[in-house]
XYZ file of C-alpha atoms in Angstrom:
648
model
C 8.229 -26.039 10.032
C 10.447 -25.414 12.787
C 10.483 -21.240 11.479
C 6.703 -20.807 12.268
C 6.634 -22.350 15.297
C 4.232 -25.529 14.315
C 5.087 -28.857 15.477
C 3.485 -31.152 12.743
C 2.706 -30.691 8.898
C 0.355 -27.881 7.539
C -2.871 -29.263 6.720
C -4.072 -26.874 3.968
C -7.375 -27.510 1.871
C -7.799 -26.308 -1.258
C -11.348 -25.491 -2.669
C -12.020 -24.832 -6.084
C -15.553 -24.132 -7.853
C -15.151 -23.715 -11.309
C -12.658 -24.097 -14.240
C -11.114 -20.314 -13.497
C -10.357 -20.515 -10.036
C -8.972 -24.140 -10.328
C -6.433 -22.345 -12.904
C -4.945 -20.632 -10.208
C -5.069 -22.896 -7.676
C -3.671 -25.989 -9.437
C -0.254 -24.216 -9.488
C -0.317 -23.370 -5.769
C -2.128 -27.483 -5.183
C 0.849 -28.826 -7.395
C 3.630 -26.792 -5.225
C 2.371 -28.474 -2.038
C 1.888 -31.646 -2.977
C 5.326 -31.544 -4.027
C 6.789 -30.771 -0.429
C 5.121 -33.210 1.468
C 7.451 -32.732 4.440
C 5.729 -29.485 4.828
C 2.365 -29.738 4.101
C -0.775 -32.424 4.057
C -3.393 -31.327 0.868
C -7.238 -31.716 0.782
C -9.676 -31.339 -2.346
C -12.775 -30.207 -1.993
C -14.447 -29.749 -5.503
C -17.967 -27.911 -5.843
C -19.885 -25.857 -7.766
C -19.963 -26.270 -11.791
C -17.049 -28.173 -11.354
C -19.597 -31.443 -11.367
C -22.273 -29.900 -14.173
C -22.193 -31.804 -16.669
C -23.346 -28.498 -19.013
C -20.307 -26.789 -18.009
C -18.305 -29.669 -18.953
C -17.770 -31.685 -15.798
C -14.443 -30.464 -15.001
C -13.813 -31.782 -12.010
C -12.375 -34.360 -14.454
C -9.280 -32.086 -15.171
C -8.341 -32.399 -11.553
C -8.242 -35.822 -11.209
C -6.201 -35.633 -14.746
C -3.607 -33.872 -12.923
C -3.333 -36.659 -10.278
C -4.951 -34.955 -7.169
C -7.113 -36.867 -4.969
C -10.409 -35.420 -4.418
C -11.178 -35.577 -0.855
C -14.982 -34.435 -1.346
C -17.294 -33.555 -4.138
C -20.420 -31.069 -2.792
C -23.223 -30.762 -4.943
C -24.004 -26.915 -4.475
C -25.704 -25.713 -7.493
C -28.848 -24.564 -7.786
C -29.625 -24.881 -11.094
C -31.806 -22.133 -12.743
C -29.188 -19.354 -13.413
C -31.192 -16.549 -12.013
C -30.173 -14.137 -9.067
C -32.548 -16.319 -6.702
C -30.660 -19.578 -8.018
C -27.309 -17.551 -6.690
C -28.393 -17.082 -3.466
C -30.112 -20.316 -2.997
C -26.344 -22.074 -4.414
C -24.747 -20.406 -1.628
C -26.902 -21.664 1.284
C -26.814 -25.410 0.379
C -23.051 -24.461 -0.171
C -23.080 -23.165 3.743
C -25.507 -26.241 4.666
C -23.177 -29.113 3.074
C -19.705 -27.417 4.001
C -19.211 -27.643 8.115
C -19.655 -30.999 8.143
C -16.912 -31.402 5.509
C -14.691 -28.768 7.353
C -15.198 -30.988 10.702
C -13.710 -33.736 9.243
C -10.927 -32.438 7.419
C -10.012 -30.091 10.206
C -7.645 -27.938 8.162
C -5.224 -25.587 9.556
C -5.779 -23.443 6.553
C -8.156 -22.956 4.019
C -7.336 -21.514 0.574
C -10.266 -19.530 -1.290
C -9.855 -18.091 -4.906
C -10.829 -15.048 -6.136
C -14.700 -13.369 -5.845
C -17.311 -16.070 -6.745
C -20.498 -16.435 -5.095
C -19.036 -20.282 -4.095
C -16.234 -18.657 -2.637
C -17.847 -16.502 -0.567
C -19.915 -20.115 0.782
C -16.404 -21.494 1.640
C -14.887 -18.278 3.574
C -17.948 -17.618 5.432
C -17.945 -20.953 6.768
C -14.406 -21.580 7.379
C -14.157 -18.388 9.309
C -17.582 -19.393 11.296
C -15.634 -22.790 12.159
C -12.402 -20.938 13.304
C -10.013 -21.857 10.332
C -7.562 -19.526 9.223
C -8.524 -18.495 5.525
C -6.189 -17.681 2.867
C -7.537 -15.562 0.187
C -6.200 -15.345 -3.299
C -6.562 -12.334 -5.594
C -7.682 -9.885 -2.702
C -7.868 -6.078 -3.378
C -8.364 -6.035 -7.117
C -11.154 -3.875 -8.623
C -13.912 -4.714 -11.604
C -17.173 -3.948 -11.969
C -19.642 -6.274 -10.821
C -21.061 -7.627 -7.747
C -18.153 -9.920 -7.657
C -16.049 -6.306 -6.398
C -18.587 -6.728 -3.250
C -18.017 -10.482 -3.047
C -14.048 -10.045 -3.096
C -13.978 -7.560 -0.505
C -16.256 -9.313 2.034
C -13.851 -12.469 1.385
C -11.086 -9.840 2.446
C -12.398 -9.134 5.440
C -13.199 -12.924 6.457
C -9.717 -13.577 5.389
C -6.872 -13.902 7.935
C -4.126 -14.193 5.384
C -4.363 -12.506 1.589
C -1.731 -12.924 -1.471
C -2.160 -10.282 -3.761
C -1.168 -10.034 -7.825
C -0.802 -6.512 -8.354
C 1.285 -3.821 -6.231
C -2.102 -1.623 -6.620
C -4.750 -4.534 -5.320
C -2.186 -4.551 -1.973
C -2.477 -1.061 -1.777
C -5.850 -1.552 -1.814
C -5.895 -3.973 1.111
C -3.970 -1.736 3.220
C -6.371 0.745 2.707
C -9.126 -1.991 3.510
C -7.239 -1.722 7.215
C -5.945 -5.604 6.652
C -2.639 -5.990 8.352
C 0.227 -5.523 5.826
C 2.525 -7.938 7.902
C -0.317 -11.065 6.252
C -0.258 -9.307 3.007
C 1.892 -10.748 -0.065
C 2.148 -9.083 -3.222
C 2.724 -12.879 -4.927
C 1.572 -12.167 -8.305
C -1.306 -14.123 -10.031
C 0.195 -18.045 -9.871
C -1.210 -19.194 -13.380
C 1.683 -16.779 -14.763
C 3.952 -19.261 -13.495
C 2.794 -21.440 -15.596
C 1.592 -18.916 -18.706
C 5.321 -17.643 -18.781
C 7.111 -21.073 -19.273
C 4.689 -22.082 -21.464
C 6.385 -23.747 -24.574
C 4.367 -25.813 -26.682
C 6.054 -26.841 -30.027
C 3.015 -28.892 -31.424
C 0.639 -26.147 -30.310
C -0.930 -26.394 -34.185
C -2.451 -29.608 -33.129
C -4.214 -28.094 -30.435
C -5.338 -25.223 -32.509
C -6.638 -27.842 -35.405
C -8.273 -30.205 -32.550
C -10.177 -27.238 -31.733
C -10.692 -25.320 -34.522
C -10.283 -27.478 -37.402
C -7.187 -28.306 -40.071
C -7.398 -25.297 -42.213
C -7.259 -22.861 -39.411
C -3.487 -20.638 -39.229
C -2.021 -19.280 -36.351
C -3.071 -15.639 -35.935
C -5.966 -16.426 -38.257
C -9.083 -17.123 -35.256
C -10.184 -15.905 -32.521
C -11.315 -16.448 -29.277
C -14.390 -15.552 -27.441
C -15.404 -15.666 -23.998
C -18.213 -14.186 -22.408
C -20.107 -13.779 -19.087
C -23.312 -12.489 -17.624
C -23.501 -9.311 -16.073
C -25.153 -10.554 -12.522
C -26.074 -6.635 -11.937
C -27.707 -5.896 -15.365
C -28.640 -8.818 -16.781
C -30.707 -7.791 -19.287
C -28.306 -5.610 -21.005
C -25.283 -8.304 -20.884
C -27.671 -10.433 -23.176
C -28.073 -7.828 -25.380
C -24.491 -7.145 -25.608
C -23.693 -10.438 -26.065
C -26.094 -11.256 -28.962
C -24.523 -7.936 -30.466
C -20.949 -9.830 -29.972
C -22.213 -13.080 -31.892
C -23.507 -10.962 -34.946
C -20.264 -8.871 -35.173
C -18.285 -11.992 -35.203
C -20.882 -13.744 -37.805
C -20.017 -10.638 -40.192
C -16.178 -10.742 -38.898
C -15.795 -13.844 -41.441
C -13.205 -15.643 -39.361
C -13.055 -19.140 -37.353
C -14.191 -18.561 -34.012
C -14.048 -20.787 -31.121
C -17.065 -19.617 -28.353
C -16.693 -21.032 -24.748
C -20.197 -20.874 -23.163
C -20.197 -18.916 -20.263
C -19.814 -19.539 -16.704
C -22.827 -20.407 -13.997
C -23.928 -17.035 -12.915
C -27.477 -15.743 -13.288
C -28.176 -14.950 -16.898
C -26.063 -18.065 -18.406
C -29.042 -20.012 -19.677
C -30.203 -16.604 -21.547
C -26.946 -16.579 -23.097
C -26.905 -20.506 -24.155
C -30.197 -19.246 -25.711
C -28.916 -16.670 -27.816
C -26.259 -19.095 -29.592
C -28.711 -21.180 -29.995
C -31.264 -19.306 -31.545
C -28.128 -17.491 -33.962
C -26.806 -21.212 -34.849
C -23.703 -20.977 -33.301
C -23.031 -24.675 -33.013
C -23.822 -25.362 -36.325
C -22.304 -22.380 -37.677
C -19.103 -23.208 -40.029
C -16.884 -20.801 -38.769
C -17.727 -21.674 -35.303
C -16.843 -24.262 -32.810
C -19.022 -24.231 -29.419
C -17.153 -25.869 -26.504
C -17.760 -26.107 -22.737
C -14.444 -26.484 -21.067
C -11.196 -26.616 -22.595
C -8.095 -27.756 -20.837
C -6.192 -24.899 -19.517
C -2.715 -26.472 -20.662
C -4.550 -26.373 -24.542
C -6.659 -23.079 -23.714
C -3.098 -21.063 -23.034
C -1.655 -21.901 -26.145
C -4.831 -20.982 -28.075
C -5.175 -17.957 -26.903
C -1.587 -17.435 -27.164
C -1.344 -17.733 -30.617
C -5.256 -16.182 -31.542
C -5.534 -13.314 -33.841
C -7.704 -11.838 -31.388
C -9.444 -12.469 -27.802
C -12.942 -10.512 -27.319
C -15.921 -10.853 -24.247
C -16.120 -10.053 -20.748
C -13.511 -12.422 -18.947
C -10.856 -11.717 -16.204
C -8.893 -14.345 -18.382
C -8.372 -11.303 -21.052
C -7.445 -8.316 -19.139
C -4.910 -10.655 -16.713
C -3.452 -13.972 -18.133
C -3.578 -13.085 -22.448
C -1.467 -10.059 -21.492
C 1.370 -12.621 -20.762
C 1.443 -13.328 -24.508
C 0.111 -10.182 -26.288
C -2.215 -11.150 -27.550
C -4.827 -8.222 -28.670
C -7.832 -8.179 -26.652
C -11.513 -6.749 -27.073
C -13.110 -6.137 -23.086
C -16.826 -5.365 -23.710
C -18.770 -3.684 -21.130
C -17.896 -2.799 -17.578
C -17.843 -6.472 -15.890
C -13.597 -6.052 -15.842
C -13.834 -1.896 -15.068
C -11.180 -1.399 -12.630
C -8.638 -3.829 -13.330
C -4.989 -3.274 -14.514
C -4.260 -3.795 -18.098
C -2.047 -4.366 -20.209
C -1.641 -2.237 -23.974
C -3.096 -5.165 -25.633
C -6.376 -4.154 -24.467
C -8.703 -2.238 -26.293
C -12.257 -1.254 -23.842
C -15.620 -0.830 -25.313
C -16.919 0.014 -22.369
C -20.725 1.092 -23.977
C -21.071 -1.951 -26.666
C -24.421 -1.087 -27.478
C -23.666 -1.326 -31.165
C -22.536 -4.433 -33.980
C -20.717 -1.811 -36.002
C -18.657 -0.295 -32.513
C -17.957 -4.460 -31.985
C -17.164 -4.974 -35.594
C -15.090 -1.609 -35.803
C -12.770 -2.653 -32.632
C -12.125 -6.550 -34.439
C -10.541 -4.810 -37.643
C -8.501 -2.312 -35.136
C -7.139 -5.053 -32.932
C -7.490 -8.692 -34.909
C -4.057 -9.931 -36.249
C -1.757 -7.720 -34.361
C 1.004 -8.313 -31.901
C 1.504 -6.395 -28.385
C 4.713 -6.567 -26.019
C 4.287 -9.062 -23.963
C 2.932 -7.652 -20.093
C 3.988 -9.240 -16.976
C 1.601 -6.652 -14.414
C 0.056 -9.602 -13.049
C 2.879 -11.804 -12.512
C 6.461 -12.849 -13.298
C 6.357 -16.595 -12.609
C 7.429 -16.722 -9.216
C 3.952 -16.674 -7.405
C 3.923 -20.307 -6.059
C 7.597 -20.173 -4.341
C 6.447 -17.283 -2.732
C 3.403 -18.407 -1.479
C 4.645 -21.784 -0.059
C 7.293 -19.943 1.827
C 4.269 -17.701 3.104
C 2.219 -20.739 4.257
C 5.786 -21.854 6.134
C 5.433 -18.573 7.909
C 2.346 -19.148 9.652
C 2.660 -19.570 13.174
C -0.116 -21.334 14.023
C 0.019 -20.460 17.628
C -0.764 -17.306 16.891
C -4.374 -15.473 18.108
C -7.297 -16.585 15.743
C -8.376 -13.526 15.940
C -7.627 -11.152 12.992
C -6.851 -7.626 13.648
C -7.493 -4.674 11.307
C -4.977 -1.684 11.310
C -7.386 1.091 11.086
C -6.156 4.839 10.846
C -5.496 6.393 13.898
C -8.233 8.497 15.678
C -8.177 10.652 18.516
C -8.853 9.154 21.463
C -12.287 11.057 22.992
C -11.397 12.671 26.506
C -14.355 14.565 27.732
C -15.931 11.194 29.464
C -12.742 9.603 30.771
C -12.099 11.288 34.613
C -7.981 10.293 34.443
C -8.030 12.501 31.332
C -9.775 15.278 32.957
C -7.799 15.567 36.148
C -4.661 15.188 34.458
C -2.548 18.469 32.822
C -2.342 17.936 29.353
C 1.517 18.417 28.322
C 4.319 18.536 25.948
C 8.077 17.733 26.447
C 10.090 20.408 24.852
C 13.603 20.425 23.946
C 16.079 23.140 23.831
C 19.676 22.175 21.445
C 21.591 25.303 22.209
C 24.835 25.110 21.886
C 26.491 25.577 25.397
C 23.169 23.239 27.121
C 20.345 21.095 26.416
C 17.220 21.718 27.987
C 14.132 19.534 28.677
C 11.489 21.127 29.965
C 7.471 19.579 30.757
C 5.460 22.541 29.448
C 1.525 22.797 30.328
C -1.262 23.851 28.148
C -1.424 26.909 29.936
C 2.402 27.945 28.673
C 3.426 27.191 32.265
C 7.062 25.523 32.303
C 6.311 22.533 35.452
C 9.527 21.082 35.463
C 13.084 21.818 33.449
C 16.054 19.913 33.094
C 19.844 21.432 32.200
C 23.273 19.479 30.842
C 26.151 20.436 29.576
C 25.799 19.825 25.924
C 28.418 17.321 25.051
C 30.458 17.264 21.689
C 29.707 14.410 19.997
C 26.446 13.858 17.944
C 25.956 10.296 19.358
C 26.774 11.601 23.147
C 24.072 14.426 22.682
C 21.786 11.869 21.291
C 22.007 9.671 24.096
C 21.737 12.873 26.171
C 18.663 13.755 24.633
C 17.014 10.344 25.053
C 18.321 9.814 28.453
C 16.599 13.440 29.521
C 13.529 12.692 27.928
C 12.670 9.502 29.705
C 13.519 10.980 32.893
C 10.975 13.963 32.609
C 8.457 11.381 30.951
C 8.701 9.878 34.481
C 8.649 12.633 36.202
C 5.672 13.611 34.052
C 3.123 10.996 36.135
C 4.556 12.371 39.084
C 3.220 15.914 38.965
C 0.127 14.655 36.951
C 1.045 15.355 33.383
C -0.118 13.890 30.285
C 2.958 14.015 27.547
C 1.067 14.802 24.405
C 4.219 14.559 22.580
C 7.606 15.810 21.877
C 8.794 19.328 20.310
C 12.691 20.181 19.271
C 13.266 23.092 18.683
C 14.195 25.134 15.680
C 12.260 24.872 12.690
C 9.711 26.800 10.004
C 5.803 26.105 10.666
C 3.708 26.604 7.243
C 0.304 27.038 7.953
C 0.074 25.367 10.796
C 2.498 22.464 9.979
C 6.251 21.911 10.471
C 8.055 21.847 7.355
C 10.483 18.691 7.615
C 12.039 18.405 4.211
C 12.763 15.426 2.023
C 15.754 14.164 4.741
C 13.738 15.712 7.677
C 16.384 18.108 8.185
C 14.825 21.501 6.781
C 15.169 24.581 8.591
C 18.756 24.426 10.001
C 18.644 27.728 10.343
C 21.961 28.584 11.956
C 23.780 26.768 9.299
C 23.020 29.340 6.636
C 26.469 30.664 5.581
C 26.959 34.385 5.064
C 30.484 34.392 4.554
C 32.697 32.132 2.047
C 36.064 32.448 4.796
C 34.273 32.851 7.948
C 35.252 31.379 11.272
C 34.489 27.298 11.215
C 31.803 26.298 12.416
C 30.890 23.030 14.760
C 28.980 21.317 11.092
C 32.624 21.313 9.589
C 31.675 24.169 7.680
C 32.778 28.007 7.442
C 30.844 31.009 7.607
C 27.723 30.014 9.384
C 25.282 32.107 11.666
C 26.234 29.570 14.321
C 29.600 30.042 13.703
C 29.812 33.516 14.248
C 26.125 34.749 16.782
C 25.925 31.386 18.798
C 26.845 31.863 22.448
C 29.639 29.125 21.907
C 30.727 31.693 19.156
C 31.080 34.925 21.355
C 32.768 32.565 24.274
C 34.836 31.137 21.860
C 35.990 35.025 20.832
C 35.603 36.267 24.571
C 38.622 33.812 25.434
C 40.441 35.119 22.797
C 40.466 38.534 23.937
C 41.264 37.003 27.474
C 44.356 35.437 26.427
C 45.485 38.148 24.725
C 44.305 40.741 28.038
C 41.985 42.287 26.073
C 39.076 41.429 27.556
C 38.579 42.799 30.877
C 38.270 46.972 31.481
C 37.266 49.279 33.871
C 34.460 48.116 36.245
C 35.004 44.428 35.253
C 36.776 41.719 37.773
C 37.070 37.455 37.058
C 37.801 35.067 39.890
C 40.620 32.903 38.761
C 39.064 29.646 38.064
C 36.191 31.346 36.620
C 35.279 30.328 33.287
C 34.996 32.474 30.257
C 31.820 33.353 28.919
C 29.421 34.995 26.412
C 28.467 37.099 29.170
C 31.600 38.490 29.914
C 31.634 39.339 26.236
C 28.494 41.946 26.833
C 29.570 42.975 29.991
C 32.743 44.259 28.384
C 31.031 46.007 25.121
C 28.659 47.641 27.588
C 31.723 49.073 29.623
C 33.073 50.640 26.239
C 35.423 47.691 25.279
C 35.598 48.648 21.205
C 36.909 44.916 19.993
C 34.299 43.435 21.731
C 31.583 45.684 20.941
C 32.987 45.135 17.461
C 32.789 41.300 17.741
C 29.125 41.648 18.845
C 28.154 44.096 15.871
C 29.798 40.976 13.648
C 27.767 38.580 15.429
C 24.540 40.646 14.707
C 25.718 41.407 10.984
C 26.038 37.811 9.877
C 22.544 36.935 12.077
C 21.051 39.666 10.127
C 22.312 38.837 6.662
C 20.740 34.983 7.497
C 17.291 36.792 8.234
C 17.692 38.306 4.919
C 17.987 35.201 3.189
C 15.095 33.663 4.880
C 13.164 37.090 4.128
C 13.654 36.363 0.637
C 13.025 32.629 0.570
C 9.746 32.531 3.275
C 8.455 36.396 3.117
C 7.291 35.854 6.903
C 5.439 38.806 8.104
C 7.169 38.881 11.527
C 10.868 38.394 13.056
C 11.011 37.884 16.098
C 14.493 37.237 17.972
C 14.362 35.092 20.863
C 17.035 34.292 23.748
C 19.638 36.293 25.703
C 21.392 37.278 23.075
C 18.368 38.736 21.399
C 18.245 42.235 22.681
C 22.207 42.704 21.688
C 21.566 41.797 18.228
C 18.169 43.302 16.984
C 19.244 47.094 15.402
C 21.970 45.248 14.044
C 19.861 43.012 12.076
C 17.507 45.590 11.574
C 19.926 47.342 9.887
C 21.187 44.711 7.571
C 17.852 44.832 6.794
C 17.118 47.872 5.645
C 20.551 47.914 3.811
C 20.701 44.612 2.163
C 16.970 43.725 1.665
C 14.486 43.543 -1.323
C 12.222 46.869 -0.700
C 8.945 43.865 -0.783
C 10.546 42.458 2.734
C 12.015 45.654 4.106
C 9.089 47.002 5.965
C 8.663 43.542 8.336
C 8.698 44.017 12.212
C 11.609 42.896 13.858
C 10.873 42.578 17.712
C 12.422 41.145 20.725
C 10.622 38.253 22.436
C 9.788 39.077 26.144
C 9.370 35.535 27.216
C 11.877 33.574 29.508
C 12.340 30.119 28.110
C 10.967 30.914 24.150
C 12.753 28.316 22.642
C 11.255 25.781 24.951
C 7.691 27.068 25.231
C 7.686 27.433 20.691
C 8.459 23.901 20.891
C 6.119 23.072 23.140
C 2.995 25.481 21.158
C 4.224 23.066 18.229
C 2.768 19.970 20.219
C 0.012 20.971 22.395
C -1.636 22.781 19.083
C -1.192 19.835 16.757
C -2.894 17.179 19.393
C -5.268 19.008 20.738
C -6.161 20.269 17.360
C -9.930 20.161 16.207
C -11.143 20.394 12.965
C -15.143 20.393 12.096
């Protein structure tokens, strides 16, 4: 416990309100009580749990050895909407002082019953830290509602499916108290290996029954269209009477419309039927392998789209109480069951058959997982959940610091003889510029970089600026957007090679642009000539510890020096061919060279252009920008139009 900061053992109650949720939860209640170094457990038990006509299950869990620490009477009993509702508040009246007993550090909740939603609202009401299983996931009911408001009560959330914790990001939960777990009763559905499982299938369906020869059925009201569930479920119970095979019916769970259903056997005979067997509860150790070895599953249940998968067994869904979820191939939808003969139709397609097995809700692992995540929680950490929502612009037309301050952008400038930082205002106006020496080594210049941004960022609050962000340049803007590639290195424009055995160039390569039109490139060939006193002519003079340059380059093609007007007319060739290539790639409808070099090389490239391009491209304008710093000031357009950007 030392890992998450906590001093003492993690008290952690466990609530459970029905025979479905305490499926899941027994696996996770087992795992704890078997590290009691860690962890203290509590049992509360509500809900049908302790009704008798849903079989008094509460029994199961003290089967399983766990010490109930309180039993809550919370049902309502009339199995109408108003019966809901009225569950939930004596739920909410009964639980705090249970809660202020206990004092748990952390409450577990299951899933997207009404009860559920009783036991988060309070716990979160009291201040204890809620962790919610089965969060994100998608059906069709009001129990989606129920789920999602137990998500946002929740401070911690373990998730079955990779798309239910996408789903919780997008709820704004905080991904660092998300875990994708996967659904725990698969831990105990995938090592499931039951040798006498024929006596369980003849204890519940009599001796004559085969495996693969009966099926099972399980179905729920529809709390949101009652009315029609009944129907649909009287339609079920008819198909199956004319289906001819042994059938073992679990009556269906608490919600409003139940006692309608109950009803409907009744009135059809379906616990007197012969080829019937009517049960309230069966053990979930027996239930797995009878459904694991059923010729068929069909009804409404979560139980048939998530845990049957595990074996593949075929399954029937009726209706649209599981629309949403993930399933398996094993499941066939009759999403409009309106019909006996569209029931009867889908029992001869899927009864008897065998599907791969599916493992999209878990892979057994679930309950490791989770008790390492309850290890995790530092309980000294805020109460206080936090929600990542999307970021929004911050509104600046009522904030006075905003208003008086210059909105900005830091621009950079990677040339190759300098680097340049520059603070850049709205108005295009360059407030403050930095200059190095560019230095050779990618790490050095990347430290460079770094080291010059932070000191202009300082500088920034100095003369008033507010950095809106950060432009490099060199790049290709689509529509508004920078184009950054799959590696976010698109657009390295001077790398484009227009000769096979060019001069090399700093990448490692040969032929580049760079290589050949940078002004590293013409110094680089400017000393050259100077070694070999073929640089300097008529009207030109160099000190003697003066350095060679680019410029000395120009000076001497301007003076009539015919090697290096000749290197320059190479330079402008190779910058040209590159603006070719991207003329036949991006089809811009303007050119436009930048820099000091720019005036020296445009009728060069304007000539490659009209020799070596496509007729479609050869009519673009090639122009010669006027500005001062346009590398800087592009970079900084980039910014200042992407955050100051409005769109209505």
């Amino acid at each position: 416990m030392e890992k998450n900061g906590n001093n003492h053992k993690l008290r952690v109650c466990v609530a459970t309100c029905n025979r479905a949720d305490y499926s899941k939860l027994a696996p996770i209640m087992f795992g704890i009580k078997a590290e009691p170094q860690f962890f203290e457990l509590d049992v509360v038990v509500l809900g049908s749990h302790l009704i008798d006509d849903y079989g008094n299950t509460y029994r199961m869990i003290e089967q399983d050895d766990f010490d109930i620490h309180t039993r809550l009477h919370t049902i309502v009993r009339g199995e109408d909407e108003a019966a809901m509702v009225e569950s939930v508040g004596l739920a909410l009246v009964k639980l705090p002082d249970v809660l202020n007993r206990l004092k748990p550090d952390i409450m577990i909740v299951h899933g997207d019953r009404f009860d559920a939603l009783a036991l988060a609202t309070s716990a979160a009401l009291m201040n204890i830290r809620i962790l919610h299983i089965e969060g994100g996931e998608v059906s069709g009911t009001i129990d989606d509602s129920i789920r999602h408001a137990i998500t946002k009560l929740a401070h911690y959330h373990v998730c079955c499916t990779r798309s239910a914790e996408q789903h919780l990001i997008a709820m704004c939960e905080d991904h660092d108290r998300i875990l994708l777990a996967g659904c725990p009763s698969y831990d105990k559905l995938l090592s499931a290996r039951n040798k006498d499982y024929m006596s369980i299938i003849r204890m519940w369906l009599g001796e004559d029954v085969k495996t693969r020869d009966y099926i099972v059925a399980l179905q729920h009201p529809v709390t949101t269209d009652i009315k029609h569930s009944i129907k649909m479920f009287e339609l079920t119970l008819d198909a199956l009477i004319s289906f001819k095979k042994r059938t073992l019916v679990l009556f269906p769970n608490v919600d409003a419309g139940s006692k309608e259903m109950v009803r409907v056997m009744r009135k059809k005979g379906i616990e007197h039927h012969p080829n019937f067997r009517a049960v309230k509860h069966v053990p979930f150790d027996q239930f797995i392998q009878l459904v694991a070895h059923a010729g068929c599953m069909i009804g409404n249940s979560s139980c048939g789209v998530r845990e049957v998968g595990a074996f593949g067994t075929p399954v029937i869904n009726l209706g649209t109480r599981q629309t949403g979820r993930e399933t398996g191939e094993n499941v066939l939808h009759v999403r409009d069951a309106d019909t006996q003969d569209k029931i009867l139709h889908a029992l001869h397609l899927q009864f008897g058959k065998q599907y791969p097995c599916s493992k999209i809700y878990g892979d057994g692992n679930a309950v490791p997982r989770i008790l390492k995540f309850l290890k995790s929680i530092d309980l000294k950490e805020p109460l206080q959940k936090k929600f990542c929502f999307p970021p929004v612009k911050d509104s600046i037309s009522q904030d006075i610091d905003h208003i008086l301050e210059t909105q900005s952008a830091l621009a950079v400038d990677l040339g190759g003889t300098n680097l340049r930082v520059a603070i850049v205002s709205m108005k295009g106006e360059i407030v403050k510029k930095y200059t190095q020496l560019n230095p050779k080594t990618y790490e050095d210049r990347l430290e460079l970089i770094l080291k010059m941004c932070v000191e202009a960022a300082s500088e920034a609050v100095n003369v008033n600026c507010r950095i809106l962000g950060v432009g490099i340049g060199g790049g290709i803007v689509h529509q508004h957007e920078l184009i950054h590639g799959s590696s976010f290195c698109a657009a390295e424009l001077g790398h484009i090679v227009v000769s096979l055995d060019g001069p090399e160039c700093l990448c490692g390569s040969q032929g580049c642009i760079e290589a050949y039109a940078s002004g590293i490139a013409l110094q680089r060939e400017a000393k050259k000539l100077h070694d070999e006193d073929l640089l300097l002519v008529e009207g030109m003079s160099m000190k003697k510890e003066e350095v060679v340059s680019a410029a000395h380059l120009i000076q001497a093609a301007k003076l009539g020096n015919a090697k290096a007007d000749s290197i320059l007319r190479t330079a402008g060739t190779a910058l040209g061919l590159g603006v070719v290539n991207i003329l036949h790639t991006m089809n811009p409808s303007l050119v436009i060279l930048s820099g000091v070099l720019a005036s020296h090389y445009v009728n060069a490239v304007k000539d490659v252009i009209n020799q070596q391009a496509l007729s479609s491209v050869k009519t673009v304008d090639v122009v010669v920008s006027n500005l001062a710093d346009p590398a800087l000031l592009g970079a900084a357009s980039l910014v200042l139009d992407y955050t100051t950007r409005r769109i209505y």
